[in-house]
CSV table of C-alpha atoms in Angstrom, one decimal:
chain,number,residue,atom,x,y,z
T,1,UNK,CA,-105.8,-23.8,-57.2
T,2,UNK,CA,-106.4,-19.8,-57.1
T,3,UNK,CA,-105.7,-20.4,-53.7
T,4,UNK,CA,-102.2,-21.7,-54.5
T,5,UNK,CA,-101.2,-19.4,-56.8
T,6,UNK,CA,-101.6,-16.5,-54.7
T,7,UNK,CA,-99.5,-18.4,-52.3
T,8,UNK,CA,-96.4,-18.5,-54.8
T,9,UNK,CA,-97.2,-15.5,-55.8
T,10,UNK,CA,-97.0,-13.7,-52.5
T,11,UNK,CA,-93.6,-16.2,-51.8
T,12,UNK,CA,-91.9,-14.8,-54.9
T,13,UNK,CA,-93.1,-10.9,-54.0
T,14,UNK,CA,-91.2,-11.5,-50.3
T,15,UNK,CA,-88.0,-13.0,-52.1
T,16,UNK,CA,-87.5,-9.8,-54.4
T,17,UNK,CA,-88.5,-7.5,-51.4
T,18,UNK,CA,-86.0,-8.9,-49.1
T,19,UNK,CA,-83.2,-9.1,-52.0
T,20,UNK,CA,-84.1,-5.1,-53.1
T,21,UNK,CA,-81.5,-2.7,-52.3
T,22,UNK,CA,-82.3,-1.0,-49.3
T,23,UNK,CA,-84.7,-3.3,-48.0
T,24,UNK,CA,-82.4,-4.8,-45.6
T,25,UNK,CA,-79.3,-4.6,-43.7
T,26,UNK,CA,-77.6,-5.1,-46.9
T,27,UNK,CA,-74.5,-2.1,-46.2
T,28,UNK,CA,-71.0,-2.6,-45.2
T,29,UNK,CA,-68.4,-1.0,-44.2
T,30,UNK,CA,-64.5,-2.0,-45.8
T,31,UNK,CA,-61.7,-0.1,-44.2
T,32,UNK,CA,-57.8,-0.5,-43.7
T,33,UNK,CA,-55.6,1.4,-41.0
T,34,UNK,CA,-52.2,2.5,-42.3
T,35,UNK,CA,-49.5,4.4,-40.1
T,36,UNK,CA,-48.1,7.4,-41.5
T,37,UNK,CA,-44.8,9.5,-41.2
T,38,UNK,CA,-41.2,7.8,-40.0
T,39,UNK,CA,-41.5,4.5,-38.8
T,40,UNK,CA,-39.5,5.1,-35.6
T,41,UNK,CA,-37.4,2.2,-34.5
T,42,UNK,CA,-39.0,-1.2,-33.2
T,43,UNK,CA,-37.8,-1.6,-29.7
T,44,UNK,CA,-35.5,-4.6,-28.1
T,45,UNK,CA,-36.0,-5.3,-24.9
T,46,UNK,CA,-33.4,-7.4,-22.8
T,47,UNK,CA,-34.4,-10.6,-21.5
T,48,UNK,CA,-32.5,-11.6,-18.2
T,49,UNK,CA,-34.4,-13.8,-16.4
T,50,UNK,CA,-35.9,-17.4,-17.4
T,51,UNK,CA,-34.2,-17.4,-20.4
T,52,UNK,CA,-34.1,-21.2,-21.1
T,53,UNK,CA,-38.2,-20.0,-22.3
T,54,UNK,CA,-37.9,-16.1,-22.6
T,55,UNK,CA,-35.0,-16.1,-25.0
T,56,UNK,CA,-32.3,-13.3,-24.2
T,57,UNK,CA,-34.3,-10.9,-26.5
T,58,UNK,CA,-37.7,-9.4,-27.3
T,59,UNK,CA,-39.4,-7.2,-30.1
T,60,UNK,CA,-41.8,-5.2,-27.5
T,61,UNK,CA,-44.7,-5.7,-30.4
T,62,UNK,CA,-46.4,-2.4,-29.8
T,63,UNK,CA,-46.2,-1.5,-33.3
T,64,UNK,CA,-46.1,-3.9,-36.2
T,65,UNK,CA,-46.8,-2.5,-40.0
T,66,UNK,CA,-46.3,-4.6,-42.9
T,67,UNK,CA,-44.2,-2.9,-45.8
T,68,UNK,CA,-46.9,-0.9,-47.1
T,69,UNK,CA,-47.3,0.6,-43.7
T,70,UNK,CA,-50.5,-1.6,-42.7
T,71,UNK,CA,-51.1,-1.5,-39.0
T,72,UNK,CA,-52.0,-4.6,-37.0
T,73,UNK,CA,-53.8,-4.8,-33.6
T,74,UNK,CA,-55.9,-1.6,-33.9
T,75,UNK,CA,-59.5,-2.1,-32.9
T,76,UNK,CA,-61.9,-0.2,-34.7
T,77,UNK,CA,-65.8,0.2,-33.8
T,78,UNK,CA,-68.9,2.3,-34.8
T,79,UNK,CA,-69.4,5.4,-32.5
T,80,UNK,CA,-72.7,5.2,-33.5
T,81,UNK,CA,-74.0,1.7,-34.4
T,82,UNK,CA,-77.4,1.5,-36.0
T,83,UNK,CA,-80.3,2.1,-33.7
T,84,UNK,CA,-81.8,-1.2,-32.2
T,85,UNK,CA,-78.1,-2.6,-31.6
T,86,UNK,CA,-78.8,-5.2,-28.5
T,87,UNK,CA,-75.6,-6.3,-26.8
T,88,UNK,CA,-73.7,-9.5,-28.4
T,89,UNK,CA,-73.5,-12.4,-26.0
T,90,UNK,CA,-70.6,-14.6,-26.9
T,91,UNK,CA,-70.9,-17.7,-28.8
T,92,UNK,CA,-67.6,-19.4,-29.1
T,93,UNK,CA,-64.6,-19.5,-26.5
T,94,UNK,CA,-62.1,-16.8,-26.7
T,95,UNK,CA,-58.6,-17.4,-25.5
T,96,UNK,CA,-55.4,-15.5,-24.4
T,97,UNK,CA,-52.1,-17.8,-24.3
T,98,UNK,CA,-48.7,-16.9,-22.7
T,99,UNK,CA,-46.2,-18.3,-25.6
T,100,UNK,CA,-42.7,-18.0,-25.2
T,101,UNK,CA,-43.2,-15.4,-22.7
T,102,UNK,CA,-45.5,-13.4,-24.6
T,103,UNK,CA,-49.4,-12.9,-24.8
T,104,UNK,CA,-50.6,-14.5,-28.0
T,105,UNK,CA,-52.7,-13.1,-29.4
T,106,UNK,CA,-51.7,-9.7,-28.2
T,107,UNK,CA,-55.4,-7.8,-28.4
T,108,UNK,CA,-58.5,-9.9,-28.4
T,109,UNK,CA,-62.4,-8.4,-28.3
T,110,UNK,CA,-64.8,-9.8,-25.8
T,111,UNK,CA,-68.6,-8.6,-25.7
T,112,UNK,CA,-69.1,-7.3,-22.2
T,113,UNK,CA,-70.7,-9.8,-19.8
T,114,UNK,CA,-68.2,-12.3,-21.9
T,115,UNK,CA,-65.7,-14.9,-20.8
T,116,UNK,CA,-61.6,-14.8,-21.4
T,117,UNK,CA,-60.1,-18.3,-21.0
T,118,UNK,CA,-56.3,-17.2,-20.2
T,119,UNK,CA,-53.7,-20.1,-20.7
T,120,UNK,CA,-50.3,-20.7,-20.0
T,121,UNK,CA,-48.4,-22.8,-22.6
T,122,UNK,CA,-45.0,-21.7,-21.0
T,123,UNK,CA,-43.4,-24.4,-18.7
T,124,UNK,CA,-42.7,-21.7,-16.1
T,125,UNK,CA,-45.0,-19.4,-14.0
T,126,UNK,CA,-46.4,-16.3,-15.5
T,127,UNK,CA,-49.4,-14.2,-13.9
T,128,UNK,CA,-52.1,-12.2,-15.3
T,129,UNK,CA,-52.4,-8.9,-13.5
T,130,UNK,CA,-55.1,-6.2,-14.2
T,131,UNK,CA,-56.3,-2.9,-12.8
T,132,UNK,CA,-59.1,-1.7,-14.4
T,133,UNK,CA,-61.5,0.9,-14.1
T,134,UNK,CA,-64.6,-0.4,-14.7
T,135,UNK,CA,-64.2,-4.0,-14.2
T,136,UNK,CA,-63.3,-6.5,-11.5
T,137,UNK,CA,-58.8,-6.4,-10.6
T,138,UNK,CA,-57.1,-9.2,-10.6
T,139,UNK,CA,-54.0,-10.9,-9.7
T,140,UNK,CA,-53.7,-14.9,-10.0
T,141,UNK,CA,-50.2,-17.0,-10.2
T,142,UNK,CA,-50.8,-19.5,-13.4
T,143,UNK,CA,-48.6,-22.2,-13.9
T,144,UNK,CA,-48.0,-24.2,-17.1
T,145,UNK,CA,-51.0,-25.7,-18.4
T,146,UNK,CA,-53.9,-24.1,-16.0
T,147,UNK,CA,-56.8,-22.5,-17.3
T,148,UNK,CA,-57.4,-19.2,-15.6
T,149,UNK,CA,-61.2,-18.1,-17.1
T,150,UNK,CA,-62.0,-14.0,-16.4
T,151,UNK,CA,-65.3,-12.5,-16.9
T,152,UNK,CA,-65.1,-8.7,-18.1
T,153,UNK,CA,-68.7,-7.1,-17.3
T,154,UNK,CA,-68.7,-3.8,-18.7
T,155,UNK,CA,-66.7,-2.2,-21.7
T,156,UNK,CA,-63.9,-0.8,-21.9
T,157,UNK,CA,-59.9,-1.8,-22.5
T,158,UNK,CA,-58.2,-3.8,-19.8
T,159,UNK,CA,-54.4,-3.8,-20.1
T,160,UNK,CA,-53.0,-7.3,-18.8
T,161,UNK,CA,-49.5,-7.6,-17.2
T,162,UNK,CA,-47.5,-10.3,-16.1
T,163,UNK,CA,-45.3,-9.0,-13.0
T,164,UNK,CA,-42.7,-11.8,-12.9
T,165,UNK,CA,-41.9,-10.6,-16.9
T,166,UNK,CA,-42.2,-7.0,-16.8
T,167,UNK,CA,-41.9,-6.7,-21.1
T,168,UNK,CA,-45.1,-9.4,-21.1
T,169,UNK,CA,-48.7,-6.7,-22.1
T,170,UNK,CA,-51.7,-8.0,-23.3
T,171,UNK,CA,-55.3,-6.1,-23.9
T,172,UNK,CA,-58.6,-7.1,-23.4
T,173,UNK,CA,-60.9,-5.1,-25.3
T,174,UNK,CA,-64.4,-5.0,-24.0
T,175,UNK,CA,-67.0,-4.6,-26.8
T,176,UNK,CA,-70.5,-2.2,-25.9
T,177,UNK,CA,-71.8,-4.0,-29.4
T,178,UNK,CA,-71.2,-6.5,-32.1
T,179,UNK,CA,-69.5,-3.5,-34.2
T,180,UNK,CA,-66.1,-3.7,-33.8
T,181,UNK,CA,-62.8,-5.6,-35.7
T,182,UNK,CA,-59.1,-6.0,-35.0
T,183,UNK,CA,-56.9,-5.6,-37.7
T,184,UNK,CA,-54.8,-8.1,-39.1
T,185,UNK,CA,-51.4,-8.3,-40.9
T,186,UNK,CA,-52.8,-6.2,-43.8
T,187,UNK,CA,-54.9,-3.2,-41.6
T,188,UNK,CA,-57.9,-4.2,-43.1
T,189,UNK,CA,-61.4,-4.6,-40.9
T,190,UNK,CA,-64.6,-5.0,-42.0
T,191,UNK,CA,-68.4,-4.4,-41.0
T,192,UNK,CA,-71.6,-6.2,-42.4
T,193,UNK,CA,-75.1,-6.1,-41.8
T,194,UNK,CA,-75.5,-2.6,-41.8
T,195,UNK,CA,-78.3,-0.4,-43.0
T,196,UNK,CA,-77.4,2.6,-45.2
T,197,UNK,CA,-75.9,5.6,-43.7
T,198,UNK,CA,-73.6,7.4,-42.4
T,199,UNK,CA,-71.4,6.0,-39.5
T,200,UNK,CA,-68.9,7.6,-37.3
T,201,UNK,CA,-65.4,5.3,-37.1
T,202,UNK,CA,-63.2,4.9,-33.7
T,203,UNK,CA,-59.6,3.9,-33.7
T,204,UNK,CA,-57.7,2.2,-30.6
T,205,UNK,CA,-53.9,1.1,-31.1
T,206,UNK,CA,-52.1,0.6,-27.9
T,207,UNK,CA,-49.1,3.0,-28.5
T,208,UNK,CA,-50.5,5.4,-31.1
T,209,UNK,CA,-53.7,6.7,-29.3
T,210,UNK,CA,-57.1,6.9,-31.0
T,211,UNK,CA,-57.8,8.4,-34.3
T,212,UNK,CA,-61.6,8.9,-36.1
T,213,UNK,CA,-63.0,8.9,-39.0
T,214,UNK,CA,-66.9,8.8,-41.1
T,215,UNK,CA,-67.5,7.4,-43.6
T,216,UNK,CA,-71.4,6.9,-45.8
T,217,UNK,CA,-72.5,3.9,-46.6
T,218,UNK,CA,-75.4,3.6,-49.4
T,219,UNK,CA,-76.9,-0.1,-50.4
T,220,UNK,CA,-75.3,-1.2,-53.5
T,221,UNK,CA,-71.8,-0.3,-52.8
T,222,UNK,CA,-69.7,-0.8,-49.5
T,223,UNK,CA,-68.7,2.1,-48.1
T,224,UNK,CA,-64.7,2.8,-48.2
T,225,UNK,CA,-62.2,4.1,-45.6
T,226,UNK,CA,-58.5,4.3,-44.9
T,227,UNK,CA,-57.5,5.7,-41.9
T,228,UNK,CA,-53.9,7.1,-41.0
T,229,UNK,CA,-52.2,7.2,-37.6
T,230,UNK,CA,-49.2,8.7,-36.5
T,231,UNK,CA,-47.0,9.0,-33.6
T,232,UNK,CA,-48.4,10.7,-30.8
C-alpha cells in the first residue's frame, strides 16, 4: 500500500513539473507582417496566348495586402532556432498546382531532403523550370493531369517558372528547420514549442526583399511582433 502511494504520489509530482511554467517548451511566438508606405499599383499583365485557359488578363500576385495592409506570402523563420533543432522530415504530401495558368499556391515550405508533388490541373501544357543554386535544375514538359514529384535537398528558395507562360512564378522555399510560417490573408504567423528566450526573426517576400526583427519570449505570455516592409 505504501508502495502505491508513493507511486501516485511521484505521478502527480511529474504532472505539475511538466505543466510549471518554464519547465518545458511552453513559449511561442505570435507575429503579423504589414506593408508600410504607398501601396504602389498592382500590376496587369496581358495575356496573349492560350487564352481559352489563361484569360486575356492577369494580376502578377507579387504583392497582395488586405485593407489593413496585411501582407500574404512572406515566409518568416527563426535565425536562431533553439539549440538541439534536428531537421523536420516531411509527414504529409505537399503540392504545387498550375490553375488557370497560375501556380496555386504561389509559395509553399518544404523541409530540405522533402518532396514537392507539382500538378497540372490546366488542360494545356505548362512546364516547371528551375535554376537553383544549391539544388538539382530542372526542366520537364507537364501536361494536364501528370504528376511531376521534385525533391529539394538542401535549403534555400527555388523560384519556379513556366517558359511557355512567361507571367506564371512560383517559389519553393526550402526549410533548414521546423521554424518557419507563411503568412496568410491576414499577415499573421505563428511559432510554438519554444523555450523561453530571445529569438532573432527573418523575413522573405518575393518582391519586397528581407526584413528582421527580435523579439523575447518568456513562459507565460507569447512573445509579440509586428513587422513592416516597404518597397525596396
Amino acid at each position: 500500500m505504501r508502495g502505491m502511494k508513493f507511486a501516485a504520489g511521484l505521478s502527480a509530482l511529474l504532472v505539475v513539473l511538466l505543466c510549471a511554467p518554464g519547465s518545458g517548451l511552453a513559449a511561442s511566438i505570435k507575429g503579423k507582417v504589414v506593408f508600410v508606405g504607398p501601396v504602389p499599383a498592382q500590376k496587369k499583365i496581358d495575356v496573349t496566348i492560350d487564352q481559352y485557359v489563361c484569360g486575356t488578363e492577369k494580376d502578377a500576385g507579387d504583392l497582395l495586402l488586405s485593407p489593413q495592409k496585411e501582407l500574404r506570402n512572406a515566409v518568416v523563420w527563426l535565425e536562431n532556432p533553439p539549440a538541439g533543432t534536428v531537421a523536420q522530415s516531411q509527414t504529409a504530401n505537399i503540392e504545387m498546382d498550375q490553375q488557370g495558368c497560375m501556380f496555386i499556391p504561389r509559395v509553399v515550405v518544404v523541409p530540405a531532403g522533402g518532396t514537392i508533388d507539382f500538378l497540372n490541373s490546366d488542360r494545356l501544357l505548362h512546364n516547371i523550370h528551375a535554376t537553383p543554386k544549391l539544388n538539382v535544375s530542372f526542366n520537364r514538359t507537364q501536361p494536364k493531369s501528370r504528376t511531376i514529384p521534385v525533391t529539394f535537398a538542401k535549403p534555400e528558395i527555388v523560384r519556379i517558372n513556366c517558359d511557355l507562360h512567361s507571367w506564371m512564378v512560383g517559389w519553393v522555399v526550402v526549410a533548414a528547420h521546423p521554424y518557419y510560417a507563411i503568412t496568410g490573408a491576414d499577415g499573421q504567423f505563428g511559432f510554438d514549442n519554444l523555450p523561453p528566450g530571445q529569438y532573432k526573426l527573418q523575413v522573405w517576400h518575393e518582391r519586397l526583399g528581407v526584413a528582421h526583427a527580435s523579439v523575447t519570449v518568456g513562459d507565460q505570455q507569447p512573445g509579440r511582433v509586428t513587422i513592416e516592409m516597404k518597397s525596396p
